[in-house]
XYZ file of C-alpha atoms in Angstrom:
335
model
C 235.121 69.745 -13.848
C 237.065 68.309 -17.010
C 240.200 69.733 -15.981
C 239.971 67.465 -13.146
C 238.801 64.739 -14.510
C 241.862 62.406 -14.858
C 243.194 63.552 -11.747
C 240.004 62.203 -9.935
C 239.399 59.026 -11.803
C 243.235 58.155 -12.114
C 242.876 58.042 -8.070
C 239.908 55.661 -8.055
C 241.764 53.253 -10.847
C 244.573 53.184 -8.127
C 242.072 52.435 -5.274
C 240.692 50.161 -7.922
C 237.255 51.502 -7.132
C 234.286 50.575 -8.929
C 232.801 53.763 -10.945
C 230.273 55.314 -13.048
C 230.720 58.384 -14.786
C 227.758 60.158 -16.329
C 227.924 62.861 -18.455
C 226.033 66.440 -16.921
C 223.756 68.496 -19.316
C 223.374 71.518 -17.758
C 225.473 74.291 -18.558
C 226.869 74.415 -14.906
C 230.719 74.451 -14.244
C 230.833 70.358 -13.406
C 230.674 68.750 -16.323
C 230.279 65.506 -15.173
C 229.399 63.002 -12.048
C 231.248 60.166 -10.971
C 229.357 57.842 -8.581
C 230.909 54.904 -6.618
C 230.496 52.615 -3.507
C 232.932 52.511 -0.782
C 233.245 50.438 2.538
C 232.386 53.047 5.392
C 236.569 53.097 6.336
C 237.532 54.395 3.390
C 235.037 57.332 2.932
C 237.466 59.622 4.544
C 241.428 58.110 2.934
C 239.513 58.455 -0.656
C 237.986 61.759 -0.033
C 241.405 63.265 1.185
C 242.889 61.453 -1.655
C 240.675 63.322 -4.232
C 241.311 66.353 -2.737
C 244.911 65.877 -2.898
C 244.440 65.385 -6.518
C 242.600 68.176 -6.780
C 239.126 68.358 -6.227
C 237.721 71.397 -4.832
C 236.915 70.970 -0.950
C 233.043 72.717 -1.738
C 232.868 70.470 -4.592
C 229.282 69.318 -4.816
C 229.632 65.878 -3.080
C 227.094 63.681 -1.188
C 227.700 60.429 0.573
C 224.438 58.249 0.828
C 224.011 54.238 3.050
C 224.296 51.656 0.592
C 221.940 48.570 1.606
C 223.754 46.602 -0.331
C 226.928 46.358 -2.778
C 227.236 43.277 -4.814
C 230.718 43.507 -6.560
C 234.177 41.168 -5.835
C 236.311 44.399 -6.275
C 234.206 46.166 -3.522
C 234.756 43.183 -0.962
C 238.302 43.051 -1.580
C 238.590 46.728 -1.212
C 236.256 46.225 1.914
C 238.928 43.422 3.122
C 241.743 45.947 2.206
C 241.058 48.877 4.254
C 239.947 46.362 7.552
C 243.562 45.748 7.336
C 244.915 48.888 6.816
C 242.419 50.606 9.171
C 241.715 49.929 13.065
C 239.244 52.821 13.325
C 236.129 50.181 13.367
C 233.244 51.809 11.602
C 233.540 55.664 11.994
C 232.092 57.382 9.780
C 234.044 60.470 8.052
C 234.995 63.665 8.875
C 232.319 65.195 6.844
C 230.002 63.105 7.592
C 230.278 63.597 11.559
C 230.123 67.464 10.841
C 226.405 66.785 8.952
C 225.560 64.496 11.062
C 225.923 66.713 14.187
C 224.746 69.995 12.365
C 220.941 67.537 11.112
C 220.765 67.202 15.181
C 220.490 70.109 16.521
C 217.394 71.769 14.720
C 216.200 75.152 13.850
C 215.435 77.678 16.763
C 211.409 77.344 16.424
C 211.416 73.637 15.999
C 213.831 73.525 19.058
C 211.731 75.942 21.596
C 208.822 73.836 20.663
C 209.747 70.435 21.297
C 211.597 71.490 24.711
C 208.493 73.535 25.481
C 206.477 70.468 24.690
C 208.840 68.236 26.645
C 209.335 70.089 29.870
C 205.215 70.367 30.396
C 205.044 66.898 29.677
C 207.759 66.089 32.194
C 206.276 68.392 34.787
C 203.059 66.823 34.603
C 204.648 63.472 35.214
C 206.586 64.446 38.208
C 203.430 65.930 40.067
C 201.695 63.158 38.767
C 204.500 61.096 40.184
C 204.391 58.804 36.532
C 207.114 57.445 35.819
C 205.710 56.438 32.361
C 204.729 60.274 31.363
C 208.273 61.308 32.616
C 209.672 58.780 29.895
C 207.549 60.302 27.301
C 208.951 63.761 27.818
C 212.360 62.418 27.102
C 211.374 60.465 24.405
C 210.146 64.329 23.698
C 213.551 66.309 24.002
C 215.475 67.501 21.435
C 218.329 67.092 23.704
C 220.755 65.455 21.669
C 221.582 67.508 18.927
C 222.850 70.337 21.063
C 225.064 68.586 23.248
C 227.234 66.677 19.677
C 227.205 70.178 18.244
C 229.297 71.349 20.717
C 231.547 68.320 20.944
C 231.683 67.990 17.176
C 232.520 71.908 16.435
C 235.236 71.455 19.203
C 237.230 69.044 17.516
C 236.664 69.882 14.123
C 237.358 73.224 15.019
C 234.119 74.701 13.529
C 233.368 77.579 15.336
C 229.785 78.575 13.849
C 228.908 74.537 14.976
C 230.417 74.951 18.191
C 228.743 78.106 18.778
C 225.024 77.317 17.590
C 224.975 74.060 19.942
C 226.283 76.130 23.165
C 223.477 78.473 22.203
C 220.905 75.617 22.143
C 222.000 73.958 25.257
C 222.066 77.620 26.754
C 218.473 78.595 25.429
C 217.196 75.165 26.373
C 218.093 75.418 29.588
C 216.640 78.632 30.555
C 213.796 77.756 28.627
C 213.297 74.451 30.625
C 213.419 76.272 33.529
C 210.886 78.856 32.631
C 208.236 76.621 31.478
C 208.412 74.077 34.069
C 208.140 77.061 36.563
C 204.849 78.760 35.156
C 203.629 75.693 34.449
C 203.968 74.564 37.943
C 203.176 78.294 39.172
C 199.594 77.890 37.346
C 199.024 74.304 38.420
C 198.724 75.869 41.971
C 197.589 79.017 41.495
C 194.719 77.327 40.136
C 194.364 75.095 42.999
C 194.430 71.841 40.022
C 197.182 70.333 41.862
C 196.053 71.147 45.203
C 199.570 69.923 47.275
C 201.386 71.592 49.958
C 204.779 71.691 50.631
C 205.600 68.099 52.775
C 203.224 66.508 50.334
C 204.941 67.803 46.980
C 208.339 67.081 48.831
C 206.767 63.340 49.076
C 206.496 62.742 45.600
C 208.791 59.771 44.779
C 209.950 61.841 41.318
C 210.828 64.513 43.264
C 212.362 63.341 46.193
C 215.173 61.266 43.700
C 216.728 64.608 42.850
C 216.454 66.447 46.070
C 219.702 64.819 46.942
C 221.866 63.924 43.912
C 224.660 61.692 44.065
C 227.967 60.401 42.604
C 225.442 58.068 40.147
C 224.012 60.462 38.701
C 227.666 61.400 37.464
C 228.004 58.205 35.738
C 224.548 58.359 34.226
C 225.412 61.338 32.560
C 229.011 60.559 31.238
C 227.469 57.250 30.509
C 225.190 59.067 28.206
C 227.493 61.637 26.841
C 230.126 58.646 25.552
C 226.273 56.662 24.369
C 226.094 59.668 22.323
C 229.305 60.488 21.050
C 229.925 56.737 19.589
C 225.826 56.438 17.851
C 226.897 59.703 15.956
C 230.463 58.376 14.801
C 229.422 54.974 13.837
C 226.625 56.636 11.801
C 223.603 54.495 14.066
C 220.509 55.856 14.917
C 220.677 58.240 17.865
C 217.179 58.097 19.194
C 217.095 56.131 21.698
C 220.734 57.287 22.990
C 218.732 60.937 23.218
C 216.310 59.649 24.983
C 219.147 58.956 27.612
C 220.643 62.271 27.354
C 217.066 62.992 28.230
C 216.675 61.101 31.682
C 219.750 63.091 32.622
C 218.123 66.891 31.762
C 214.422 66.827 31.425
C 213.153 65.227 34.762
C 215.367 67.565 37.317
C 214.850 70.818 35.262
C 210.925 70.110 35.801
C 211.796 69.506 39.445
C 213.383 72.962 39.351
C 210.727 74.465 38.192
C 208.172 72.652 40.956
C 210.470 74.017 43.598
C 210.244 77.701 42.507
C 206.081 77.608 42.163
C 205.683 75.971 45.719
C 208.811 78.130 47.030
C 211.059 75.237 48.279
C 214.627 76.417 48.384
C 215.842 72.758 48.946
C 214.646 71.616 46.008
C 215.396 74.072 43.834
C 219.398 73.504 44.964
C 219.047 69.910 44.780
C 217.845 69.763 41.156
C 219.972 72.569 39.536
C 223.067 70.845 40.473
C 221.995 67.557 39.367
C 221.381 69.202 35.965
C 224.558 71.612 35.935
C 226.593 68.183 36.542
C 224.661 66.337 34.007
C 225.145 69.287 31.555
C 228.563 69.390 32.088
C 229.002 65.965 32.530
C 227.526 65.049 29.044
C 229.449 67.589 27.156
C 233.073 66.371 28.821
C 232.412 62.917 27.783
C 231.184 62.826 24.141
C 234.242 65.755 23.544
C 236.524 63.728 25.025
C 235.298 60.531 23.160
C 235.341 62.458 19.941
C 239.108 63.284 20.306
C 239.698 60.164 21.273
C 239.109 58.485 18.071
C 240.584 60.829 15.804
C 238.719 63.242 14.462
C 240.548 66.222 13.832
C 240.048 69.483 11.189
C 240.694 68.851 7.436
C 243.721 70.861 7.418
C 246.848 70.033 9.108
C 247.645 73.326 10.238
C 244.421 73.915 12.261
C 245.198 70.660 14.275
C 247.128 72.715 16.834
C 244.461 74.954 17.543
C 241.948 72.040 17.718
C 244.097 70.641 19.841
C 244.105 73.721 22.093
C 240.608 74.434 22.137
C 239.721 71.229 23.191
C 242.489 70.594 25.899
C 241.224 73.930 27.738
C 237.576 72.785 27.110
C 237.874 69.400 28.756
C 239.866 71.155 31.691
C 237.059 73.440 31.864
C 234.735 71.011 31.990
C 236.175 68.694 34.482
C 237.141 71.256 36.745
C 233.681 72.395 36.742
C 232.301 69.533 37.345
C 234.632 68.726 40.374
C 233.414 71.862 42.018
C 229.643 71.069 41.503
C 230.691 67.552 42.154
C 231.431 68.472 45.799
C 227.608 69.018 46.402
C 226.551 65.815 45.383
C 225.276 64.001 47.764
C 225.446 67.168 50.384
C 221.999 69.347 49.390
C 220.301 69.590 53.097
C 218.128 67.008 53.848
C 214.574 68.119 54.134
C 213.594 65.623 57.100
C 210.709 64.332 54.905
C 210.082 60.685 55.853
C-alpha cells in the first residue's frame, strides 16, 4: 500500500537488495508490487524485517525458486548472510508451513491413493513381490500427513496440526479396512487359494510377524529423512516412499491376518506399524524443533514450546511401551 511504501523499500536499500517496483492498475488496496531475489537464508530475517516496518502479515506475498540470479549485489548479499547465518539452507517459516499444508492433500484425493496403495501392497505380499510391494509405496500419500503434524506442532498451528492427525488417523483405519476385505475376498473367492501354514510362509509376511528393534531405526530414520527434505525445500518423493516401507507393507499384513483369522499376525504387524507411526512422528517433530522453527510471534513461543515438549514425551513414552513387544510377538513355529 503507499502508506507503506518507504517503510518497505527503505528496508531493502538497507539490505541493499536488488528491486523492482511496478506500478498496480487495478483499483485494489495495494497499489504497487515490489519483486526481488534473495539467497534462501535470508527469506525469513527480510520478511520479519518488513513486517517490522510494517507490512501487513496477510499481505499478498509469494516466494518462488530462482534458477538463477545473475547480479554482484545478490552474491555479496548471498556471502553476507552465510556469515551471519549457520542455519544451512532452511527454508522459511512460511515457507515450511506451505510446504507441509501442499503435502497432505484433500480428503478424496487422500482415501484414493491409500485405497489404491494398500490393494496394491496386499497383492504384493500374497504374491510375495517384493517389486509390487515397492510400487504401493511409491503409491502412498504417506508423507504429507506425518510433516503436518510435526510442522503445526512447532509452528503452533492448530488447524495444521489437527488436519494431519486426522489424515494419519483416517489412513490408518482405512489401510486396515481395505487390506482386510481385500484379503477377505481374495479367499472367499478361493483366487488365492492358501491356508494358514502356507500364508504364514510367505517371505513378506513372515518379516513382520516378529518386529524388531530395526524396524525402530527404519522408522526414525525416515521420520528425520522427512523432516530435513521439507526444511531444505528438496523434493520429498522419494523420502515418502520411505515413510512408505515403514506403513504400507505391515498394515496389508494386518489386514491378511484378519481374512485368514491368524491372531499372531495380526499382533505382529499392528505393533510394527503403531511403532513406526509413532516413531516417524517423534523424529521429524523433534528434528523440526531442533533447527529452529518456532511461531511468528514471540509470545506464542512458550506455548509452542509446551505443546511440543508434552508431544515428544508422549511420543517416546509410547513408543517405549510398544517398544517392549518388539521382538516378543509369539513365534508361530513355522519353519
Amino acid at each position: 500500500p503507499t502508506g507503506k511504501r518507504d517503510a518497505v523499500l527503505g528496508v531493502l536499500d538497507e539490505e541493499e537488495i536488488d528491486y523492482v517496483l511496478t506500478e498496480e492498475t487495478s483499483d485494489r488496496e495495494f497499489t504497487a508490487v515490489v519483486t526481488f531475489p534473495l539467497p534462501r537464508r535470508a527469506v525469513e530475517p527480510v520478511l520479519d524485517r518488513l513486517r517490522e516496518a510494517g507490512l501487513p502479515p496477510d499481505a499478498f506475498t509469494v516466494v518462488l525458486e530462482a534458477e538463477t540470479v545473475i547480479s554482484a549485489r545478490f552474491e555479496e548479499l548471498s556471502e553476507r548472510y552465510e556469515r551471519e547465518d549457520d542455519s544451512g539452507d532452511l527454508i522459511a517459516r512460511e515457507e515450511l508451513r506451505a510446504r507441509a499444508a501442499n503435502l497432505a492433500p484433500n480428503i478424496r484425493t487422500f482415501t484414493a491413493m491409500s485405497i489404491v496403495s494398500v490393494v496394491v501392497a496386499t497383492a504384493g505380499v500374497l504374491l510375495d513381490s517384493a517389486a509390487v510391494v515397492v510400487g504401493s509405496m511409491v503409491i502412498a500419500p504417506l508423507i504429507g500427513p506425518a510433516m503436518a503434524t510435526s510442522t503445526g506442532t512447532v509452528l503452533q498451528e492448530q488447524d495444521l496440526f489437527r488436519r494431519g492427525v486426522k489424515f494419519q488417523v483416517l489412513g490408518f483405519v482405512l489401510a486396515i479396512l481395505t487390506a482386510g476385505v481385500f484379503a477377505w475376498l481374495l479367499k472367499t473367492a478361493n483366487l488365492i487359494p492358501l491356508t494358514d501354514p502356507e500364508v504364514l510362509a510367505i517371505g513378506q509376511v513372515r518379516e513382520r510377524l516378529a518386529p524388531d528393534v530395526l524396524s525402530l531405526i527404519v522408522a526414525l530414520g525416515a521420520g528425520v529423512a522427512g523432516a530435513y527434505s521439507l526444511s531444505s525445500g528438496i523434493s520429498t518423493s522419494l523420502v515418502g516412499v520411505a515413510i512408505a516401507v515403514a506403513l504400507v507393507p505391515p498394515t496389508a499384513v494386518i489386514g491378511i491376518g484378519l481374512a485368514w483369522g491368524l491372531p499372531a499376525v495380526v499382533a505382529g504387524a499392528t505393533i510394527l506399524v503403531l511403532v513406526n507411526f509413532l516413531s516417524i512422528n517423534l523424529a521429524a517433530l523433534a528434528i523440526l524443533w531442533y533447527q529452529g522453527y518456532r511461531p511468528e510471534h514471540w509470545f506464542r513461543e512458550d506455548e509452542a514450546r509446551s505443546a511440543t515438549i508434552k508431544r515428544i514425551a508422549a511420543l517416546g513414552v509410547a513408543i517405549l511401551l510398544l517398544s517392549t513387544f518388539l521382538g516378543a510377538v509369539p513365534s508361530t513355529g513355522v519353519q
